[in-house]
Amino acid sequence: MRVSRFNPRNRGFTLIELMIVVAIIGILAAIAIPNFIKFQARSKQGEAKSNLKGLFTAQKSYFQEKDRYSGLAGAIGFAPERGNRYAYVISAAVPAGSGAVPQDRSVAAIPNTANHIIQVDTFKFQFMPDGITQTLPNPPMTVNGGLPNAAGLYQNAGTSHFLHTAVGNIDNDVTAGLGYDQWFIASQSVGGVAPSACNAFQPDELNAAEGLPYNMNNDVECQ
């Protein structure tokens, strides 16, 4: 039996029905895409946390051998893998007599020099802002309980300590200053740290524990 092409069961979608479907897809995309971008950015934060923990361990190991800490990446054996989205500041100031310079990662072969800063790998990520470490080498911290407002080595009550930072533009925006994701790790615990407005922390999350990366400015929340 021949089926009529005018059979109601064989008809296609009307224009209105198609428009409704497109509208629904658009609404779902508007909800899902921003959340997906945030998810990607949070996954990139794992780089900073992992490398800062490695930096902390390297400093502690160096102290066991030399009975002191160092402001040079090479001395403590800190060498992040290529493709780093974060800049790592071991010391904001050049250690005396070292002749250290920020490690240039905009070239294929990394120069073998003394470095107190590891720059972003702009050889791979050419979209990263130039001068990210010079623009904001340290988180906006207030001196609190002996914790300095600059990365490096310091003394507190006659005891040697260190604080190191990581700064990265993980969501690829062009916002300077507080638009960067900022972390630090220190050799002493400090209470009552004042993070930026982008960190909607609860009162019990304002303590920076020794050896644990602390997120001073969360770029994921600053969209």
PDB file of N, CA and C in Angstrom, residues 69-136:
ATOM      1  N   TYR A  69      68.384  28.662  53.600  1.00  0.00           N
ATOM      2  CA  TYR A  69      67.538  28.637  52.407  1.00  0.00           C
ATOM      3  C   TYR A  69      68.223  29.429  51.288  1.00  0.00           C
ATOM      4  N   SER A  70      67.713  29.279  50.071  1.00  0.00           N
ATOM      5  CA  SER A  70      68.308  29.985  48.935  1.00  0.00           C
ATOM      6  C   SER A  70      67.232  30.706  48.128  1.00  0.00           C
ATOM      7  N   GLY A  71      67.626  31.838  47.559  1.00  0.00           N
ATOM      8  CA  GLY A  71      66.727  32.602  46.698  1.00  0.00           C
ATOM      9  C   GLY A  71      66.920  32.303  45.225  1.00  0.00           C
ATOM     10  N   LEU A  72      67.663  31.233  44.913  1.00  0.00           N
ATOM     11  CA  LEU A  72      67.945  30.874  43.528  1.00  0.00           C
ATOM     12  C   LEU A  72      67.302  29.537  43.180  1.00  0.00           C
ATOM     13  N   ALA A  73      66.627  29.492  42.043  1.00  0.00           N
ATOM     14  CA  ALA A  73      65.936  28.276  41.625  1.00  0.00           C
ATOM     15  C   ALA A  73      66.917  27.130  41.402  1.00  0.00           C
ATOM     16  N   GLY A  74      68.034  27.412  40.730  1.00  0.00           N
ATOM     17  CA  GLY A  74      68.992  26.364  40.428  1.00  0.00           C
ATOM     18  C   GLY A  74      69.633  25.767  41.659  1.00  0.00           C
ATOM     19  N   ALA A  75      69.882  26.590  42.666  1.00  0.00           N
ATOM     20  CA  ALA A  75      70.550  26.109  43.879  1.00  0.00           C
ATOM     21  C   ALA A  75      69.717  25.058  44.602  1.00  0.00           C
ATOM     22  N   ILE A  76      68.405  25.259  44.617  1.00  0.00           N
ATOM     23  CA  ILE A  76      67.542  24.313  45.329  1.00  0.00           C
ATOM     24  C   ILE A  76      66.982  23.240  44.401  1.00  0.00           C
ATOM     25  N   GLY A  77      67.319  23.321  43.118  1.00  0.00           N
ATOM     26  CA  GLY A  77      66.866  22.302  42.176  1.00  0.00           C
ATOM     27  C   GLY A  77      65.432  22.457  41.737  1.00  0.00           C
ATOM     28  N   PHE A  78      64.952  23.696  41.718  1.00  0.00           N
ATOM     29  CA  PHE A  78      63.569  23.935  41.282  1.00  0.00           C
ATOM     30  C   PHE A  78      63.570  24.268  39.800  1.00  0.00           C
ATOM     31  N   ALA A  79      62.978  23.390  38.990  1.00  0.00           N
ATOM     32  CA  ALA A  79      62.946  23.587  37.538  1.00  0.00           C
ATOM     33  C   ALA A  79      61.617  23.080  36.993  1.00  0.00           C
ATOM     34  N   PRO A  80      60.589  23.938  36.976  1.00  0.00           N
ATOM     35  CA  PRO A  80      59.281  23.520  36.455  1.00  0.00           C
ATOM     36  C   PRO A  80      59.383  23.072  35.002  1.00  0.00           C
ATOM     37  N   GLU A  81      58.561  22.124  34.619  1.00  0.00           N
ATOM     38  CA  GLU A  81      58.537  21.666  33.242  1.00  0.00           C
ATOM     39  C   GLU A  81      58.099  22.793  32.309  1.00  0.00           C
ATOM     40  N   ARG A  82      58.497  22.669  31.041  1.00  0.00           N
ATOM     41  CA  ARG A  82      58.067  23.641  30.035  1.00  0.00           C
ATOM     42  C   ARG A  82      56.543  23.637  29.949  1.00  0.00           C
ATOM     43  N   GLY A  83      56.017  24.724  29.424  1.00  0.00           N
ATOM     44  CA  GLY A  83      54.570  24.842  29.303  1.00  0.00           C
ATOM     45  C   GLY A  83      53.903  25.388  30.550  1.00  0.00           C
ATOM     46  N   ASN A  84      54.674  26.069  31.407  1.00  0.00           N
ATOM     47  CA  ASN A  84      54.102  26.636  32.634  1.00  0.00           C
ATOM     48  C   ASN A  84      53.331  27.911  32.328  1.00  0.00           C
ATOM     49  N   ARG A  85      52.126  27.967  32.838  1.00  0.00           N
ATOM     50  CA  ARG A  85      51.272  29.152  32.680  1.00  0.00           C
ATOM     51  C   ARG A  85      51.500  30.169  33.788  1.00  0.00           C
ATOM     52  N   TYR A  86      52.170  29.747  34.834  1.00  0.00           N
ATOM     53  CA  TYR A  86      52.442  30.619  35.977  1.00  0.00           C
ATOM     54  C   TYR A  86      53.907  31.052  35.989  1.00  0.00           C
ATOM     55  N   ALA A  87      54.132  32.260  36.481  1.00  0.00           N
ATOM     56  CA  ALA A  87      55.487  32.716  36.784  1.00  0.00           C
ATOM     57  C   ALA A  87      55.740  32.436  38.260  1.00  0.00           C
ATOM     58  N   TYR A  88      56.927  31.944  38.570  1.00  0.00           N
ATOM     59  CA  TYR A  88      57.271  31.593  39.947  1.00  0.00           C
ATOM     60  C   TYR A  88      58.369  32.522  40.447  1.00  0.00           C
ATOM     61  N   VAL A  89      58.081  33.189  41.559  1.00  0.00           N
ATOM     62  CA  VAL A  89      59.020  34.165  42.119  1.00  0.00           C
ATOM     63  C   VAL A  89      59.633  33.576  43.378  1.00  0.00           C
ATOM     64  N   ILE A  90      60.881  33.142  43.268  1.00  0.00           N
ATOM     65  CA  ILE A  90      61.598  32.632  44.432  1.00  0.00           C
ATOM     66  C   ILE A  90      62.043  33.806  45.290  1.00  0.00           C
ATOM     67  N   SER A  91      62.496  34.873  44.644  1.00  0.00           N
ATOM     68  CA  SER A  91      62.901  36.078  45.361  1.00  0.00           C
ATOM     69  C   SER A  91      62.586  37.293  44.497  1.00  0.00           C
ATOM     70  N   ALA A  92      61.836  38.235  45.039  1.00  0.00           N
ATOM     71  CA  ALA A  92      61.500  39.436  44.277  1.00  0.00           C
ATOM     72  C   ALA A  92      62.746  40.285  44.029  1.00  0.00           C
ATOM     73  N   ALA A  93      63.674  40.261  44.969  1.00  0.00           N
ATOM     74  CA  ALA A  93      64.930  41.008  44.825  1.00  0.00           C
ATOM     75  C   ALA A  93      66.029  40.044  44.416  1.00  0.00           C
ATOM     76  N   VAL A  94      66.961  40.519  43.615  1.00  0.00           N
ATOM     77  CA  VAL A  94      68.083  39.683  43.180  1.00  0.00           C
ATOM     78  C   VAL A  94      68.963  39.371  44.400  1.00  0.00           C
ATOM     79  N   PRO A  95      69.182  38.091  44.700  1.00  0.00           N
ATOM     80  CA  PRO A  95      70.054  37.747  45.829  1.00  0.00           C
ATOM     81  C   PRO A  95      71.437  38.371  45.674  1.00  0.00           C
ATOM     82  N   ALA A  96      71.965  38.913  46.745  1.00  0.00           N
ATOM     83  CA  ALA A  96      73.237  39.641  46.711  1.00  0.00           C
ATOM     84  C   ALA A  96      74.368  38.792  46.119  1.00  0.00           C
ATOM     85  N   GLY A  97      75.059  39.378  45.155  1.00  0.00           N
ATOM     86  CA  GLY A  97      76.225  38.737  44.568  1.00  0.00           C
ATOM     87  C   GLY A  97      75.940  37.598  43.612  1.00  0.00           C
ATOM     88  N   SER A  98      74.663  37.343  43.334  1.00  0.00           N
ATOM     89  CA  SER A  98      74.313  36.193  42.484  1.00  0.00           C
ATOM     90  C   SER A  98      74.281  36.538  41.000  1.00  0.00           C
ATOM     91  N   GLY A  99      74.010  37.798  40.680  1.00  0.00           N
ATOM     92  CA  GLY A  99      73.847  38.187  39.291  1.00  0.00           C
ATOM     93  C   GLY A  99      72.665  37.508  38.627  1.00  0.00           C
ATOM     94  N   ALA A 100      71.684  37.099  39.432  1.00  0.00           N
ATOM     95  CA  ALA A 100      70.537  36.352  38.915  1.00  0.00           C
ATOM     96  C   ALA A 100      69.640  37.225  38.043  1.00  0.00           C
ATOM     97  N   VAL A 101      68.996  36.587  37.084  1.00  0.00           N
ATOM     98  CA  VAL A 101      68.028  37.244  36.206  1.00  0.00           C
ATOM     99  C   VAL A 101      66.801  36.355  36.097  1.00  0.00           C
ATOM    100  N   PRO A 102      65.641  36.912  35.741  1.00  0.00           N
ATOM    101  CA  PRO A 102      64.473  36.062  35.502  1.00  0.00           C
ATOM    102  C   PRO A 102      64.750  35.080  34.364  1.00  0.00           C
ATOM    103  N   GLN A 103      64.363  33.846  34.536  1.00  0.00           N
ATOM    104  CA  GLN A 103      64.593  32.833  33.509  1.00  0.00           C
ATOM    105  C   GLN A 103      63.698  33.094  32.306  1.00  0.00           C
ATOM    106  N   ASP A 104      64.310  33.294  31.152  1.00  0.00           N
ATOM    107  CA  ASP A 104      63.592  33.613  29.919  1.00  0.00           C
ATOM    108  C   ASP A 104      63.054  32.331  29.296  1.00  0.00           C
ATOM    109  N   ARG A 105      61.733  32.206  29.273  1.00  0.00           N
ATOM    110  CA  ARG A 105      61.099  31.037  28.668  1.00  0.00           C
ATOM    111  C   ARG A 105      60.339  31.399  27.396  1.00  0.00           C
ATOM    112  N   SER A 106      60.821  32.428  26.723  1.00  0.00           N
ATOM    113  CA  SER A 106      60.230  32.815  25.444  1.00  0.00           C
ATOM    114  C   SER A 106      61.009  32.224  24.276  1.00  0.00           C
ATOM    115  N   VAL A 107      62.045  31.457  24.591  1.00  0.00           N
ATOM    116  CA  VAL A 107      62.916  30.882  23.562  1.00  0.00           C
ATOM    117  C   VAL A 107      62.864  29.362  23.631  1.00  0.00           C
ATOM    118  N   ALA A 108      63.331  28.711  22.565  1.00  0.00           N
ATOM    119  CA  ALA A 108      63.275  27.249  22.491  1.00  0.00           C
ATOM    120  C   ALA A 108      64.205  26.600  23.504  1.00  0.00           C
ATOM    121  N   ALA A 109      65.428  27.147  23.647  1.00  0.00           N
ATOM    122  CA  ALA A 109      66.398  26.609  24.595  1.00  0.00           C
ATOM    123  C   ALA A 109      66.533  27.557  25.777  1.00  0.00           C
ATOM    124  N   ILE A 110      66.216  27.078  26.967  1.00  0.00           N
ATOM    125  CA  ILE A 110      66.265  27.916  28.159  1.00  0.00           C
ATOM    126  C   ILE A 110      67.724  28.206  28.527  1.00  0.00           C
ATOM    127  N   PRO A 111      68.093  29.480  28.706  1.00  0.00           N
ATOM    128  CA  PRO A 111      69.486  29.823  29.066  1.00  0.00           C
ATOM    129  C   PRO A 111      69.865  29.244  30.422  1.00  0.00           C
ATOM    130  N   ASN A 112      71.100  28.798  30.532  1.00  0.00           N
ATOM    131  CA  ASN A 112      71.602  28.223  31.777  1.00  0.00           C
ATOM    132  C   ASN A 112      72.238  29.333  32.610  1.00  0.00           C
ATOM    133  N   THR A 113      71.395  30.065  33.343  1.00  0.00           N
ATOM    134  CA  THR A 113      71.858  31.186  34.163  1.00  0.00           C
ATOM    135  C   THR A 113      71.275  31.065  35.565  1.00  0.00           C
ATOM    136  N   ALA A 114      71.778  31.902  36.471  1.00  0.00           N
ATOM    137  CA  ALA A 114      71.213  31.952  37.819  1.00  0.00           C
ATOM    138  C   ALA A 114      69.880  32.701  37.752  1.00  0.00           C
ATOM    139  N   ASN A 115      68.835  32.105  38.337  1.00  0.00           N
ATOM    140  CA  ASN A 115      67.492  32.681  38.223  1.00  0.00           C
ATOM    141  C   ASN A 115      66.809  32.770  39.580  1.00  0.00           C
ATOM    142  N   HIS A 116      66.226  33.933  39.853  1.00  0.00           N
ATOM    143  CA  HIS A 116      65.411  34.093  41.055  1.00  0.00           C
ATOM    144  C   HIS A 116      63.928  34.153  40.704  1.00  0.00           C
ATOM    145  N   ILE A 117      63.632  34.202  39.411  1.00  0.00           N
ATOM    146  CA  ILE A 117      62.252  34.191  38.907  1.00  0.00           C
ATOM    147  C   ILE A 117      62.182  33.247  37.710  1.00  0.00           C
ATOM    148  N   ILE A 118      61.139  32.436  37.671  1.00  0.00           N
ATOM    149  CA  ILE A 118      60.874  31.583  36.508  1.00  0.00           C
ATOM    150  C   ILE A 118      59.706  32.207  35.760  1.00  0.00           C
ATOM    151  N   GLN A 119      59.949  32.666  34.555  1.00  0.00           N
ATOM    152  CA  GLN A 119      58.899  33.351  33.812  1.00  0.00           C
ATOM    153  C   GLN A 119      57.923  32.379  33.157  1.00  0.00           C
ATOM    154  N   VAL A 120      56.784  32.916  32.743  1.00  0.00           N
ATOM    155  CA  VAL A 120      55.786  32.130  32.012  1.00  0.00           C
ATOM    156  C   VAL A 120      56.397  31.639  30.704  1.00  0.00           C
ATOM    157  N   ASP A 121      56.038  30.435  30.297  1.00  0.00           N
ATOM    158  CA  ASP A 121      56.563  29.881  29.048  1.00  0.00           C
ATOM    159  C   ASP A 121      55.830  30.512  27.864  1.00  0.00           C
ATOM    160  N   THR A 122      56.277  31.703  27.487  1.00  0.00           N
ATOM    161  CA  THR A 122      55.641  32.395  26.358  1.00  0.00           C
ATOM    162  C   THR A 122      56.099  31.848  25.012  1.00  0.00           C
ATOM    163  N   PHE A 123      57.074  30.929  25.029  1.00  0.00           N
ATOM    164  CA  PHE A 123      57.432  30.246  23.789  1.00  0.00           C
ATOM    165  C   PHE A 123      56.265  29.366  23.347  1.00  0.00           C
ATOM    166  N   LYS A 124      55.583  28.765  24.327  1.00  0.00           N
ATOM    167  CA  LYS A 124      54.407  27.952  24.017  1.00  0.00           C
ATOM    168  C   LYS A 124      53.138  28.785  24.050  1.00  0.00           C
ATOM    169  N   PHE A 125      52.978  29.605  25.083  1.00  0.00           N
ATOM    170  CA  PHE A 125      51.765  30.406  25.254  1.00  0.00           C
ATOM    171  C   PHE A 125      52.060  31.850  24.855  1.00  0.00           C
ATOM    172  N   GLN A 126      52.059  32.106  23.578  1.00  0.00           N
ATOM    173  CA  GLN A 126      52.427  33.433  23.087  1.00  0.00           C
ATOM    174  C   GLN A 126      51.357  34.479  23.376  1.00  0.00           C
ATOM    175  N   PHE A 127      50.179  34.026  23.779  1.00  0.00           N
ATOM    176  CA  PHE A 127      49.097  34.967  24.085  1.00  0.00           C
ATOM    177  C   PHE A 127      49.228  35.540  25.492  1.00  0.00           C
ATOM    178  N   MET A 128      50.117  34.973  26.302  1.00  0.00           N
ATOM    179  CA  MET A 128      50.267  35.460  27.669  1.00  0.00           C
ATOM    180  C   MET A 128      50.797  36.892  27.660  1.00  0.00           C
ATOM    181  N   PRO A 129      50.351  37.731  28.615  1.00  0.00           N
ATOM    182  CA  PRO A 129      50.818  39.121  28.653  1.00  0.00           C
ATOM    183  C   PRO A 129      52.324  39.210  28.864  1.00  0.00           C
ATOM    184  N   ASP A 130      52.954  40.143  28.189  1.00  0.00           N
ATOM    185  CA  ASP A 130      54.377  40.371  28.389  1.00  0.00           C
ATOM    186  C   ASP A 130      54.605  41.017  29.756  1.00  0.00           C
ATOM    187  N   GLY A 131      55.714  40.672  30.362  1.00  0.00           N
ATOM    188  CA  GLY A 131      56.084  41.310  31.626  1.00  0.00           C
ATOM    189  C   GLY A 131      55.178  40.973  32.782  1.00  0.00           C
ATOM    190  N   ILE A 132      54.579  39.769  32.777  1.00  0.00           N
ATOM    191  CA  ILE A 132      53.646  39.422  33.849  1.00  0.00           C
ATOM    192  C   ILE A 132      54.342  39.406  35.207  1.00  0.00           C
ATOM    193  N   THR A 133      55.603  38.958  35.246  1.00  0.00           N
ATOM    194  CA  THR A 133      56.296  38.913  36.533  1.00  0.00           C
ATOM    195  C   THR A 133      56.729  40.300  36.985  1.00  0.00           C
ATOM    196  N   GLN A 134      57.028  41.166  36.050  1.00  0.00           N
ATOM    197  CA  GLN A 134      57.423  42.520  36.426  1.00  0.00           C
ATOM    198  C   GLN A 134      56.212  43.348  36.845  1.00  0.00           C
ATOM    199  N   THR A 135      55.056  43.045  36.236  1.00  0.00           N
ATOM    200  CA  THR A 135      53.849  43.806  36.557  1.00  0.00           C
ATOM    201  C   THR A 135      53.351  43.503  37.956  1.00  0.00           C
ATOM    202  N   LEU A 136      53.353  42.238  38.316  1.00  0.00           N
ATOM    203  CA  LEU A 136      52.818  41.852  39.620  1.00  0.00           C
ATOM    204  C   LEU A 136      53.594  40.649  40.159  1.00  0.00           C
TER     205      LEU A 136
END
